[in-house]
Backbone as a ProteinNet text record, in pm:
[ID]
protein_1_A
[PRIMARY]
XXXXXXXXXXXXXXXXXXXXXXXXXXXXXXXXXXXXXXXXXXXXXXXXXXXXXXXXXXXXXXXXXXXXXXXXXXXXXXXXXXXXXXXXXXXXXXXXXXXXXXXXXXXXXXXXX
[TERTIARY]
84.5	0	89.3	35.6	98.3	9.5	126.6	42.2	133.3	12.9	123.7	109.1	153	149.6	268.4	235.3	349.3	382.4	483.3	608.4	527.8	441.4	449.6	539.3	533.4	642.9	786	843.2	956.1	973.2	938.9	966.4	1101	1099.3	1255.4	1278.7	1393.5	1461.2	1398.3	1346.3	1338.6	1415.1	1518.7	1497.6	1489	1584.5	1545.2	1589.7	1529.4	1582.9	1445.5	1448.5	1273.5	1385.8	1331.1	1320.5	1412.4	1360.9	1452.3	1564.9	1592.9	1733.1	1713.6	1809.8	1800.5	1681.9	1643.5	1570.2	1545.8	1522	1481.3	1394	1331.4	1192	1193.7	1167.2	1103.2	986.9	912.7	746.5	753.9	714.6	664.8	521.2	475.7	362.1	313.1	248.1	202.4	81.8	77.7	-70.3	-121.4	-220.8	-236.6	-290.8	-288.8	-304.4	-460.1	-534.9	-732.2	-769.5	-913.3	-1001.3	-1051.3	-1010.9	-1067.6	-932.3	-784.1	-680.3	-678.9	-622.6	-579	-470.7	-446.6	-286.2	-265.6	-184.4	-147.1	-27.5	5.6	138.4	179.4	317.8	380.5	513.9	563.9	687.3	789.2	891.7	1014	1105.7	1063.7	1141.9	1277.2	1352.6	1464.2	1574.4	1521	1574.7	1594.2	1414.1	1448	1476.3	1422.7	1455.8	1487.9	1555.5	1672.9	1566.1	1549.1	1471.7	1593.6	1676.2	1799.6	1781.2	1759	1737.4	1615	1540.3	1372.7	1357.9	1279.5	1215.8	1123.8	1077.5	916.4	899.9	713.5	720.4	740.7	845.1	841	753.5	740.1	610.9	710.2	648.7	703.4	551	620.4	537.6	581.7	504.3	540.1	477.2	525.8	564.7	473.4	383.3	376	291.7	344.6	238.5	200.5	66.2	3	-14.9	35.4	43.6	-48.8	-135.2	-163.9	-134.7	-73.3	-54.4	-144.3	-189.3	-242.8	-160.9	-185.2	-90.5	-180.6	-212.1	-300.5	-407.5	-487.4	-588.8	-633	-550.1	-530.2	-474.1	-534	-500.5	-400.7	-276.4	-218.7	-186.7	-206.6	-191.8	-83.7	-10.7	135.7	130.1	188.7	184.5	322.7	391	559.6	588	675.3	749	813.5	838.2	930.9	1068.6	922.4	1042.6	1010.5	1026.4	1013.7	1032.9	984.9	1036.8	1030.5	1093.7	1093.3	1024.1	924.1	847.4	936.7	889.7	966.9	874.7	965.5	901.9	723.5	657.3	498.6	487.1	557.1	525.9	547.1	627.1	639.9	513.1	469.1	346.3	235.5	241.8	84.8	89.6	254.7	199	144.1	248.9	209.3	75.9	0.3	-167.7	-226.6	-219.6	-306.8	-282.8	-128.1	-95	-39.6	34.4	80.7	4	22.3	-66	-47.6	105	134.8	-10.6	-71.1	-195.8	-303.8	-349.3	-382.5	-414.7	-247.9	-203	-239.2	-146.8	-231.4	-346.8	-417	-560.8	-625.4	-612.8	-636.4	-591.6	-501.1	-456	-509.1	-538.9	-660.2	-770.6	-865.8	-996.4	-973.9	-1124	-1132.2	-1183.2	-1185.1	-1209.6	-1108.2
-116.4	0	123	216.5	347.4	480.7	563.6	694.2	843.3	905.8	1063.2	1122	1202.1	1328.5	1407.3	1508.5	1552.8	1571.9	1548.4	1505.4	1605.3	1579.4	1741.9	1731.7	1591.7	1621.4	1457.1	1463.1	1335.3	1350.3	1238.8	1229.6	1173.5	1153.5	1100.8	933.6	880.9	746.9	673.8	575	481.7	362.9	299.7	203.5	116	-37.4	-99	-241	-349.6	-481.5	-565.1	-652.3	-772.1	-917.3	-1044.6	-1172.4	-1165.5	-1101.3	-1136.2	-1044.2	-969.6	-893.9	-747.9	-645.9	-509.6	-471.4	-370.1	-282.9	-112.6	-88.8	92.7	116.5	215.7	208.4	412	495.5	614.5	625.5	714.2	766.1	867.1	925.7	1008.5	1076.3	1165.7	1188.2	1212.5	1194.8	1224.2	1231.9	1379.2	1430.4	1366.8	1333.9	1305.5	1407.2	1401.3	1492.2	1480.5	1494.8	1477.8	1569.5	1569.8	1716.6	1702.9	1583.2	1594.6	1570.1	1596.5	1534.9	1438.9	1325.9	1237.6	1251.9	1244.3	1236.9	1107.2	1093.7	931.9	873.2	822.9	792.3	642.8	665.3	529.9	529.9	421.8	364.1	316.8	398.6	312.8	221.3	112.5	-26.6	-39.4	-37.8	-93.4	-19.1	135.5	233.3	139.3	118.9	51.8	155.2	313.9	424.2	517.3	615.5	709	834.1	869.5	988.8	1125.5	1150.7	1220	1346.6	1268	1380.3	1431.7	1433.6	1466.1	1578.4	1656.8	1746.5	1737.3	1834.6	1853.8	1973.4	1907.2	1973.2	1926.3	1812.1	1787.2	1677.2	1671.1	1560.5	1444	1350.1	1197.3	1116.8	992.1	843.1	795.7	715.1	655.7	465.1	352.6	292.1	166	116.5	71.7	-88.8	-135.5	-278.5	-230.3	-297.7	-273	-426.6	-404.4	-535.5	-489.4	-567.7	-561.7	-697.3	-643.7	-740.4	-726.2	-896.3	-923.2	-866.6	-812.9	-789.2	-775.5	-929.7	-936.6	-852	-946.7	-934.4	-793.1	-691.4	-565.7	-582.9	-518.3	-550.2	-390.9	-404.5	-247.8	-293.3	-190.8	-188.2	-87.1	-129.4	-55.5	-15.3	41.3	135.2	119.6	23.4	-9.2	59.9	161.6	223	98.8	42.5	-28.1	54	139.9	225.8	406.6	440	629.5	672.9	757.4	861.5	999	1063.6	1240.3	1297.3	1327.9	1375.5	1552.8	1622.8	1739.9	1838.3	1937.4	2036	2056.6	2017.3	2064.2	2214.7	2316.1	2480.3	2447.5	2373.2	2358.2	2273.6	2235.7	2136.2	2204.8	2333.6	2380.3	2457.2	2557.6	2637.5	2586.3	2456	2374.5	2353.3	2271.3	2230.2	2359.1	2479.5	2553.7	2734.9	2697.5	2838.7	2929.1	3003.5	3120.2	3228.9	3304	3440.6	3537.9	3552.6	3614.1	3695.2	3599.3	3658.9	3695.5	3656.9	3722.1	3858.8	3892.6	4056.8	4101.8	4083.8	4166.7	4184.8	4052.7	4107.9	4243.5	4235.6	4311.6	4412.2	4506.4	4632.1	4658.5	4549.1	4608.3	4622.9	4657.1	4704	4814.7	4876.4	5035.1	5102.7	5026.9	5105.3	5022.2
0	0	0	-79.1	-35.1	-36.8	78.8	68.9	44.8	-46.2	-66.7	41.1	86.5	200.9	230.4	342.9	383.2	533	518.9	677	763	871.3	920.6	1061.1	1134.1	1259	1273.1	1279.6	1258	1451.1	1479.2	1651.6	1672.5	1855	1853.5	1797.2	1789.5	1800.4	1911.5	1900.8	2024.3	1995.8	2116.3	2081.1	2233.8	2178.4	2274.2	2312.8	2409.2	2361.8	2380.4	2320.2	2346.9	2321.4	2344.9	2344.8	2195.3	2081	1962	1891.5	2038.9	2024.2	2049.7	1954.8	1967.2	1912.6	1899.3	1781.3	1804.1	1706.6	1690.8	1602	1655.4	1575.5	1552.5	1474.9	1469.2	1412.6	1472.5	1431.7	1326.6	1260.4	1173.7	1116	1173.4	1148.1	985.9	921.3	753	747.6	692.6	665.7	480.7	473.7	328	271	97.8	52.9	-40.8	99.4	23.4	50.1	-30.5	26.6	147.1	268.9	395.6	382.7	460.6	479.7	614.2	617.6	740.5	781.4	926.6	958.3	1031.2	973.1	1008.5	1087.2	1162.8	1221.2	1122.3	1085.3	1016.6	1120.7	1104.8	1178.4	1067.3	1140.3	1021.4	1159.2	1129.2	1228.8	1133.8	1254.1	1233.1	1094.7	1092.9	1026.1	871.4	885.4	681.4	581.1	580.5	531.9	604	527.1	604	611.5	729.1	735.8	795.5	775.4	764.4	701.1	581.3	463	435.8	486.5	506.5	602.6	568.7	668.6	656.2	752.7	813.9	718.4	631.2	536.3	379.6	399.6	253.3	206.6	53.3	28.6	-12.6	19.7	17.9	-28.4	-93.3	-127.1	-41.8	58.9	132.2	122.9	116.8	104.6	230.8	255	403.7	364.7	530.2	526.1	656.7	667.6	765.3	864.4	991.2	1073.8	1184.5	1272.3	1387.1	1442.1	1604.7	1694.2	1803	1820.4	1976.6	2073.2	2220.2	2344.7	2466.4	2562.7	2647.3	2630.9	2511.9	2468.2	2401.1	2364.8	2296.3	2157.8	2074.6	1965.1	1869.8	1869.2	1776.4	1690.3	1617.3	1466.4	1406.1	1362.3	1314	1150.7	1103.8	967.3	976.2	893.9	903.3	765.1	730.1	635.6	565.1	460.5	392.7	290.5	227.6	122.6	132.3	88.4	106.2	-44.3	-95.3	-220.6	-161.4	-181.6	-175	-272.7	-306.4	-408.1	-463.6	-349.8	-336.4	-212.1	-213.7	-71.5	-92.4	-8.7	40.4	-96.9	-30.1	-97.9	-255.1	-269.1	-414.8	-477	-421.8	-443.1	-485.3	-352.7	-327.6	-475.2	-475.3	-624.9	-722.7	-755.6	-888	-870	-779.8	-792.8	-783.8	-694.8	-681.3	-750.3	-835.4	-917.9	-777.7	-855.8	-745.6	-732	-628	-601.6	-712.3	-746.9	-878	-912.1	-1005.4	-1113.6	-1034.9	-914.4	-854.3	-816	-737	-709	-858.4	-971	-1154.4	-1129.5	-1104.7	-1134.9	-1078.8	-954.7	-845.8	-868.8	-947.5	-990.1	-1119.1	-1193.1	-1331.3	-1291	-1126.8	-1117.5	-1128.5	-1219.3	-1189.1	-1099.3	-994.7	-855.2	-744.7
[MASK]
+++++++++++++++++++++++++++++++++++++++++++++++++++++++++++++++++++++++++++++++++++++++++++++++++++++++++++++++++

Protein backbone atom coordinates (compact mmCIF):
# COMPACT_ATOMS: atom_id res chain seq x y z
CA UNK A 1 0.00 0.00 0.00
CA UNK A 2 0.98 3.47 -0.35
CA UNK A 3 0.42 6.94 0.69
CA UNK A 4 1.24 10.63 -0.67
CA UNK A 5 1.50 13.28 2.01
CA UNK A 6 3.49 15.53 3.83
CA UNK A 7 6.08 15.05 6.77
CA UNK A 8 4.50 17.42 9.21
CA UNK A 9 6.43 16.21 12.59
CA UNK A 10 9.56 13.35 12.58
CA UNK A 11 9.66 12.30 16.52
CA UNK A 12 12.55 11.01 18.54
CA UNK A 13 14.61 7.47 18.00
CA UNK A 14 13.39 4.82 20.24
CA UNK A 15 14.98 2.03 20.81
CA UNK A 16 15.45 -0.99 22.74
CA UNK A 17 15.83 -4.81 23.62
CA UNK A 18 12.74 -7.72 23.47
CA UNK A 19 13.20 -11.72 23.45
CA UNK A 20 14.52 -11.36 19.62
CA UNK A 21 17.33 -8.94 20.24
CA UNK A 22 18.01 -5.10 19.67
CA UNK A 23 15.70 -2.83 17.81
CA UNK A 24 14.81 0.93 16.91
CA UNK A 25 11.92 2.08 15.75
CA UNK A 26 11.03 6.14 14.69
CA UNK A 27 7.46 7.66 14.32
CA UNK A 28 6.65 10.08 11.74
CA UNK A 29 3.62 11.88 11.48
CA UNK A 30 2.02 12.24 7.53
CA UNK A 31 -0.70 14.30 6.66
CA UNK A 32 -2.37 13.05 3.28
CA UNK A 33 -3.04 14.92 0.53
CA UNK A 34 -7.32 14.78 0.23
CA UNK A 35 -10.01 17.17 0.27
CA UNK A 36 -10.68 15.95 3.96
CA UNK A 37 -6.80 15.35 4.80
CA UNK A 38 -5.79 12.38 7.40
CA UNK A 39 -2.86 12.37 9.58
CA UNK A 40 -1.47 9.32 10.09
CA UNK A 41 1.38 7.92 12.21
CA UNK A 42 3.81 5.30 10.17
CA UNK A 43 6.87 3.64 11.78
CA UNK A 44 10.14 3.13 10.21
CA UNK A 45 11.42 -0.27 12.29
CA UNK A 46 14.64 -0.93 12.33
CA UNK A 47 15.75 2.33 10.26
CA UNK A 48 14.48 0.52 6.81
CA UNK A 49 14.56 4.24 5.32
CA UNK A 50 16.73 7.09 6.04
CA UNK A 51 14.72 9.89 7.36
CA UNK A 52 18.00 12.20 7.64
CA UNK A 53 17.37 13.80 4.63
CA UNK A 54 13.73 14.66 5.06
CA UNK A 55 12.16 17.47 6.69
CA UNK A 56 9.16 18.54 8.14
CA UNK A 57 7.20 19.73 5.36
CA UNK A 58 8.41 17.87 2.53
CA UNK A 59 6.11 15.61 0.29
CA UNK A 60 7.03 11.97 0.18
CA UNK A 61 5.38 8.43 -1.27
CA UNK A 62 5.40 6.56 1.32
CA UNK A 63 5.65 2.92 1.05
CA UNK A 64 3.76 0.72 4.04
CA UNK A 65 2.38 -2.78 5.26
CA UNK A 66 0.03 -2.73 7.65
CA UNK A 67 0.44 -5.36 10.74
CA UNK A 68 -1.64 -5.62 13.87
CA UNK A 69 -0.54 -7.40 16.94
CA UNK A 70 -2.43 -9.23 19.77
CA UNK A 71 -0.91 -7.89 23.45
CA UNK A 72 -3.00 -9.37 26.47
CA UNK A 73 -5.89 -9.34 24.68
CA UNK A 74 -5.30 -5.66 22.96
CA UNK A 75 -5.00 -5.50 19.65
CA UNK A 76 -2.19 -2.48 17.76
CA UNK A 77 -1.92 -1.88 14.66
CA UNK A 78 1.36 -0.56 13.14
CA UNK A 79 1.84 1.35 9.67
CA UNK A 80 5.60 -0.09 9.03
CA UNK A 81 7.49 2.23 6.36
CA UNK A 82 9.31 -0.28 3.93
CA UNK A 83 10.43 2.26 1.23
CA UNK A 84 10.14 6.30 1.06
CA UNK A 85 10.37 8.62 -2.21
CA UNK A 86 10.93 12.40 -1.75
CA UNK A 87 8.47 13.76 -4.08
CA UNK A 88 9.67 17.40 -3.36
CA UNK A 89 9.02 20.36 -0.72
CA UNK A 90 4.99 20.64 0.40
CA UNK A 91 5.26 24.80 -0.98
CA UNK A 92 6.40 23.58 -4.15
CA UNK A 93 3.46 21.36 -4.43
CA UNK A 94 0.85 23.80 -3.28
CA UNK A 95 1.99 26.37 -6.25
CA UNK A 96 2.09 23.74 -8.88
CA UNK A 97 -1.68 22.30 -7.93
CA UNK A 98 -3.07 25.54 -6.81
CA UNK A 99 -0.95 28.39 -9.18
CA UNK A 100 0.81 31.20 -7.46
CA UNK A 101 -0.66 34.41 -6.02
CA UNK A 102 1.35 36.14 -8.78
CA UNK A 103 -1.96 36.59 -11.14
CA UNK A 104 -3.82 37.22 -8.54
CA UNK A 105 -2.03 40.57 -7.09
CA UNK A 106 -2.31 41.67 -11.54
CA UNK A 107 -5.61 41.08 -11.35
CA UNK A 108 -6.36 43.12 -8.46
CA UNK A 109 -4.56 46.32 -9.90
CA UNK A 110 -6.60 46.08 -13.31
CA UNK A 111 -9.96 47.04 -11.17
CA UNK A 112 -11.32 50.35 -11.89
CA UNK A 113 -12.10 51.05 -8.55
Amino acid sequence: MEIIGTIKKKMEKQSGQSDKGSWTKQDFILETLEKFPRTVCVTNWKDKVSLESLDEEDLVKVFINIESNEYKGKWYTDLKVWKMEKIYKAQTAVNQTYGTMDGVEQQDRDLPF
